[in-house]
Amino acid sequence: MDDTDQTQTETPTRITDPLTNAFGSLNDLAPELASLQDLATRGSWRSILDKVSRARSLSLLTLPHHHLTYLSYNALALMKLRRFNDAALELDSLEDFNSSGYQYESYPHAYPNRTGSMVPFSLRWLHAVLPFKMSNRQEGLDRFYLLLDFVREKLRQKVDEKLDLSASAWRKREVFVVNCLIGYHLSGKEFGVCLNLIRDLLKNSDDFDPVLVSRLGYIQMQIGDLEGATTSFNRVEELLTSKKSDETVVELRNLVNRNKALVYLIGKDYVSAVREYEECIERDGSDIVAVNNKALCLMYLRDLSDGIKVLENALERVPTVALNETVVVNLCSMYELAYVNHSDIKRTLSNWIARVAPDDFDSSCTRI
């Protein structure tokens, strides 16, 4: 069963620093940056490499922060394309992130009245995540904990300075980094560490985070604490009853339904789980976690035909959301169980993927 809603952290595609309001637009921040961001959003990673190479060769990058921003996009594109050694070479070309060479005040003529680091946060994140991609888990964990210390120190500074907007942004970064760490520790079945991380985060938060509390419930389920998980999930549902109609209600309702479905799955009540996922899909057809998990429940109920239809319809309706390796692996597994000529069917799917998938999609997941 896919537990994406509890364990997955999204890879950022926006490299620029949201804390600065000194620039009116992306292109004011760096040359043709809006175009780079658009390419990243569409998964056109090879085009990003070409664009960065062109900007460097034509000497379009005139300020220090231009080079760092473009290097961030280049490293991200290389990682997305699984060219990890090349990404490592790119990152190794940098000095220590705390070097004075990366401080605005070191260039008073270029950045009058600006202080602090010009290193994009996403570059720090890429530096932490790269060792995991190169099978060096311990170094990756060490870098992530150093990044967490950095973020928390910045958060303390902003709180002390009563800069509420900046503090809020750094708080979101703290949650993001902790979620990354929880994901890596979950993959190693280090549930005690995960519980400590998430409880520490919740304890120090002024706001109730339903996604974070739901994730706590998921971890509690992993260690067999069904009572604790139910309590966590009920807290999320209680928040829903206090919400009025706004843009967050659909997302919150779906979170509640997915939490209920997980409880049903523990008891192998797949029919009830399907009902919860169907409510999610009716509310939001792009809820790919609900779509994927509904299909798997149908497979467990030996209804392969409907399970296949659920995934195929999602790929047709919302390909930009549904086209990920998990969904395709599950669909191909169902093909293998349902059809004698599954190789031909998977080949048709693979040809369609080749036409519409982003550059970083792993086509080997079709197992042709």
XYZ file of C-alpha atoms in Angstrom:
368
model
C 0.000 0.000 0.000
C 1.312 3.429 -0.925
C 1.701 5.728 2.058
C 2.721 8.766 0.055
C 0.544 11.152 2.026
C 2.359 10.239 5.226
C 5.953 9.763 4.126
C 6.770 11.531 0.900
C 8.534 14.870 0.743
C 8.419 16.776 -2.475
C 11.621 17.704 -4.229
C 11.637 21.494 -4.506
C 11.758 22.945 -7.992
C 11.850 26.599 -6.979
C 15.439 27.586 -6.281
C 15.019 31.250 -5.441
C 14.879 32.478 -1.867
C 11.316 33.308 -0.755
C 12.598 35.350 2.188
C 13.824 38.216 0.066
C 11.470 40.866 -1.274
C 14.232 42.922 -2.844
C 13.365 41.764 -6.351
C 10.142 42.451 -8.197
C 10.187 39.317 -10.345
C 12.212 36.197 -10.991
C 13.948 37.849 -13.939
C 14.959 40.736 -11.674
C 16.686 38.210 -9.451
C 18.719 36.532 -12.199
C 18.774 36.526 -16.023
C 15.980 34.453 -17.615
C 15.165 32.919 -14.243
C 11.433 32.750 -14.979
C 12.215 30.550 -17.973
C 14.368 28.245 -15.843
C 11.591 27.963 -13.277
C 9.061 27.122 -15.982
C 11.323 24.396 -17.374
C 11.757 22.943 -13.871
C 8.005 22.917 -13.291
C 7.531 20.981 -16.528
C 10.360 18.561 -15.788
C 12.449 19.699 -18.761
C 15.738 19.026 -17.009
C 17.850 18.569 -20.153
C 16.718 21.970 -21.391
C 17.810 23.451 -18.069
C 21.294 22.011 -18.524
C 21.430 23.563 -22.000
C 20.212 26.922 -20.726
C 22.724 27.022 -17.872
C 25.555 26.038 -20.206
C 24.557 28.785 -22.640
C 24.349 31.440 -19.900
C 27.784 30.498 -18.625
C 29.402 30.416 -22.064
C 27.953 33.814 -23.001
C 28.949 35.351 -19.659
C 25.359 36.342 -18.902
C 25.877 35.760 -15.184
C 27.443 38.954 -13.923
C 26.769 38.931 -10.167
C 27.862 36.385 -7.543
C 24.313 35.372 -6.686
C 23.602 34.710 -10.389
C 26.239 31.978 -10.392
C 24.838 30.375 -7.238
C 21.267 30.422 -8.542
C 22.204 28.887 -11.889
C 24.450 26.336 -10.206
C 21.481 25.321 -8.056
C 19.309 24.662 -11.092
C 22.138 22.815 -12.812
C 22.789 20.573 -9.812
C 19.071 19.879 -9.406
C 18.736 18.967 -13.085
C 21.747 16.646 -12.898
C 20.283 14.909 -9.856
C 16.884 14.560 -11.512
C 18.600 12.922 -14.490
C 20.445 10.597 -12.075
C 23.826 12.028 -13.058
C 24.904 12.044 -9.438
C 28.668 12.135 -10.007
C 28.282 15.222 -12.202
C 26.063 16.837 -9.570
C 28.701 16.084 -6.939
C 31.388 17.759 -9.063
C 29.169 20.818 -9.399
C 28.633 21.058 -5.640
C 32.287 20.317 -4.883
C 33.227 23.433 -6.843
C 31.733 25.545 -4.063
C 33.432 26.872 -0.973
C 31.974 26.383 2.478
C 28.441 27.822 2.446
C 29.360 30.093 5.361
C 32.311 31.578 3.476
C 32.507 35.367 3.335
C 32.541 35.019 -0.450
C 28.858 34.113 -0.268
C 27.845 37.095 1.899
C 26.149 40.111 0.331
C 28.188 42.506 2.488
C 31.377 41.263 0.814
C 30.216 43.067 -2.357
C 28.974 46.478 -1.112
C 28.976 48.048 -4.585
C 26.871 45.246 -6.100
C 24.554 44.868 -3.081
C 24.313 48.177 -1.221
C 22.616 47.904 2.170
C 22.189 44.100 1.874
C 23.600 41.628 4.373
C 23.469 37.897 4.960
C 23.975 34.798 2.871
C 23.172 34.668 -0.833
C 23.231 30.836 -0.890
C 19.760 29.582 -1.967
C 18.175 27.293 0.591
C 17.576 24.675 -2.103
C 21.325 24.519 -2.721
C 21.849 23.633 0.921
C 19.129 20.986 0.584
C 20.719 19.520 -2.562
C 24.042 19.288 -0.735
C 22.333 17.259 2.016
C 20.314 14.934 -0.199
C 23.043 14.069 -2.724
C 24.867 11.508 -0.493
C 21.654 9.464 -0.245
C 21.544 9.306 -4.033
C 25.124 8.035 -4.000
C 24.406 5.325 -1.372
C 26.177 7.188 1.421
C 23.361 7.245 3.960
C 25.370 8.276 7.013
C 26.914 11.295 5.330
C 23.474 12.304 4.115
C 22.046 12.085 7.636
C 24.982 14.082 9.011
C 24.417 16.815 6.442
C 20.681 16.917 7.099
C 21.186 17.320 10.846
C 23.669 20.123 10.182
C 21.071 21.713 7.902
C 18.439 21.355 10.626
C 20.753 23.093 13.120
C 21.304 25.898 10.593
C 17.564 26.340 10.011
C 16.747 26.348 13.722
C 19.425 28.942 14.435
C 17.964 31.180 11.724
C 14.485 30.609 13.136
C 15.635 31.640 16.615
C 17.203 34.802 15.203
C 14.043 35.814 13.368
C 11.893 35.137 16.427
C 14.230 37.182 18.636
C 14.167 40.006 16.090
C 10.340 39.758 15.952
C 10.419 39.335 12.185
C 7.232 37.295 11.991
C 7.128 36.824 8.214
C 10.716 35.631 8.039
C 10.211 33.417 11.085
C 7.213 31.793 9.428
C 9.276 31.007 6.324
C 12.070 29.475 8.391
C 9.511 27.504 10.378
C 8.254 25.975 7.128
C 11.825 25.081 6.245
C 12.267 23.443 9.637
C 9.171 21.297 9.012
C 10.436 20.425 5.535
C 13.889 19.337 6.755
C 12.444 17.304 9.633
C 10.042 15.602 7.225
C 12.993 14.695 5.019
C 14.798 13.208 8.010
C 11.697 11.291 9.082
C 11.405 9.848 5.590
C 14.992 8.603 5.636
C 14.670 7.185 9.147
C 11.386 5.491 8.195
C 13.123 3.767 5.298
C 15.545 2.354 7.866
C 12.659 1.367 10.176
C 14.081 3.646 12.874
C 10.657 4.416 14.293
C 11.850 5.650 17.686
C 13.930 8.371 16.025
C 10.960 9.324 13.853
C 8.686 9.671 16.883
C 11.222 11.853 18.705
C 11.659 14.123 15.691
C 7.972 14.613 15.028
C 6.987 15.061 18.677
C 9.743 17.628 19.164
C 8.480 19.511 16.129
C 4.866 19.437 17.324
C 5.850 20.476 20.854
C 7.636 23.599 19.603
C 4.913 24.615 17.166
C 2.308 27.244 17.954
C 0.029 26.053 15.159
C -1.727 22.715 14.794
C -0.353 21.023 11.664
C -2.838 18.346 10.498
C -0.378 16.834 8.031
C 2.270 16.501 10.713
C -0.184 14.989 13.214
C -1.398 12.562 10.545
C 2.173 11.533 9.949
C 2.575 10.932 13.661
C -0.439 8.624 13.439
C 1.103 6.764 10.531
C 4.338 6.191 12.475
C 2.333 5.023 15.487
C 0.621 2.498 13.227
C 4.021 1.238 12.079
C 4.996 0.338 15.648
C 1.620 -1.249 16.414
C 0.273 1.609 18.546
C -3.216 1.586 17.026
C -4.735 3.414 19.970
C -2.195 6.222 19.654
C -2.694 6.387 15.893
C -6.470 6.597 16.293
C -6.039 9.420 18.813
C -3.808 11.334 16.377
C -6.216 10.810 13.490
C -9.156 11.902 15.660
C -7.349 15.144 16.488
C -7.112 15.874 12.763
C -10.810 15.129 12.290
C -11.696 17.425 15.192
C -9.865 20.248 13.421
C -12.082 19.675 10.380
C -15.243 20.262 12.383
C -13.921 23.659 13.458
C -13.109 24.761 9.913
C -15.435 26.919 7.866
C -15.602 26.849 4.075
C -12.247 27.908 2.703
C -9.589 26.655 0.314
C -8.072 24.280 2.889
C -11.235 22.305 3.630
C -11.057 19.976 0.618
C -7.446 19.093 1.373
C -8.237 18.567 5.047
C -11.313 16.432 4.320
C -9.260 14.227 2.034
C -6.580 13.900 4.682
C -9.222 12.745 7.175
C -10.590 10.195 4.689
C -7.130 8.848 3.910
C -6.408 8.504 7.623
C -9.626 6.529 8.095
C -8.723 4.350 5.128
C -5.371 3.464 6.708
C -7.147 2.263 9.842
C -9.440 0.090 7.716
C -6.429 -1.300 5.866
C -4.864 -2.465 9.117
C -7.991 -4.555 9.648
C -7.967 -5.660 5.984
C -11.366 -4.050 5.496
C -10.649 -3.139 1.891
C -14.274 -2.402 1.022
C -14.485 0.350 3.643
C -11.058 1.677 2.594
C -12.251 1.906 -1.013
C -15.254 3.915 0.174
C -12.993 6.426 1.926
C -10.732 6.776 -1.113
C -13.741 7.230 -3.401
C -14.885 10.173 -1.287
C -11.431 11.716 -1.749
C -11.513 11.225 -5.517
C -15.023 12.649 -5.845
C -13.856 15.719 -3.957
C -10.531 16.045 -5.782
C -9.863 13.931 -8.865
C -6.153 14.767 -8.698
C -5.669 13.135 -5.266
C -3.286 10.552 -6.683
C -2.628 8.905 -3.307
C -6.337 8.084 -3.021
C -6.451 6.951 -6.652
C -3.445 4.662 -6.288
C -4.570 3.191 -2.985
C -8.128 2.629 -4.191
C -6.743 0.650 -7.126
C -4.577 -1.460 -4.807
C -7.546 -2.163 -2.536
C -9.524 -3.350 -5.556
C -6.622 -5.602 -6.478
C -6.651 -7.074 -2.965
C -10.391 -7.656 -3.456
C -9.490 -9.577 -6.641
C -11.150 -6.936 -8.828
C -8.197 -6.409 -11.160
C -10.324 -5.063 -13.983
C -11.650 -2.120 -11.947
C -8.250 -1.550 -10.341
C -6.687 -1.210 -13.787
C -9.455 1.161 -14.910
C -8.892 3.413 -11.889
C -5.195 3.878 -12.703
C -5.663 4.132 -16.467
C -8.367 6.777 -16.041
C -6.122 8.777 -13.742
C -3.254 8.684 -16.234
C -5.637 9.902 -18.920
C -7.318 12.622 -16.830
C -4.387 14.060 -14.857
C -1.170 12.764 -16.455
C 1.034 15.441 -14.926
C 0.001 14.288 -11.447
C -0.576 10.561 -11.986
C 2.511 9.838 -14.050
C 4.921 8.681 -11.372
C 6.867 5.483 -10.963
C 4.737 4.147 -8.096
C 1.506 4.342 -10.086
C 3.092 2.853 -13.205
C 4.703 -0.014 -11.263
C 1.341 -0.853 -9.694
C -0.459 -0.664 -13.038
C 2.093 -2.931 -14.697
C 1.810 -5.415 -11.837
C -1.934 -5.551 -12.407
C -1.399 -6.047 -16.142
C 0.871 -8.994 -15.378
C -1.760 -10.561 -13.143
C -4.710 -9.877 -15.438
C -3.500 -10.462 -18.992
C -1.604 -13.164 -20.828
C -0.384 -10.621 -23.389
C 0.757 -8.154 -20.721
C 4.048 -7.456 -22.522
C 2.218 -5.910 -25.487
C 0.011 -3.836 -23.202
C 2.984 -2.602 -21.187
C 4.814 -1.726 -24.400
C 1.879 0.452 -25.442
C 1.993 2.157 -22.046
C 5.750 2.633 -22.321
C 5.412 4.282 -25.739
C 2.827 6.703 -24.344
C 5.068 7.497 -21.372
C 7.976 8.253 -23.708
C 5.851 10.949 -25.360
C 4.501 12.699 -22.279
C 6.790 11.989 -19.322
C 9.228 14.522 -17.835
C 12.933 13.990 -18.464
C 13.557 12.368 -15.086
C 10.880 9.660 -15.346
C 12.377 6.182 -14.873
C 10.926 4.231 -17.795
C 12.402 0.969 -16.482
C 9.490 0.808 -14.013
C 7.349 -0.762 -16.753
C 9.578 -3.862 -16.559
C 9.469 -4.593 -20.273
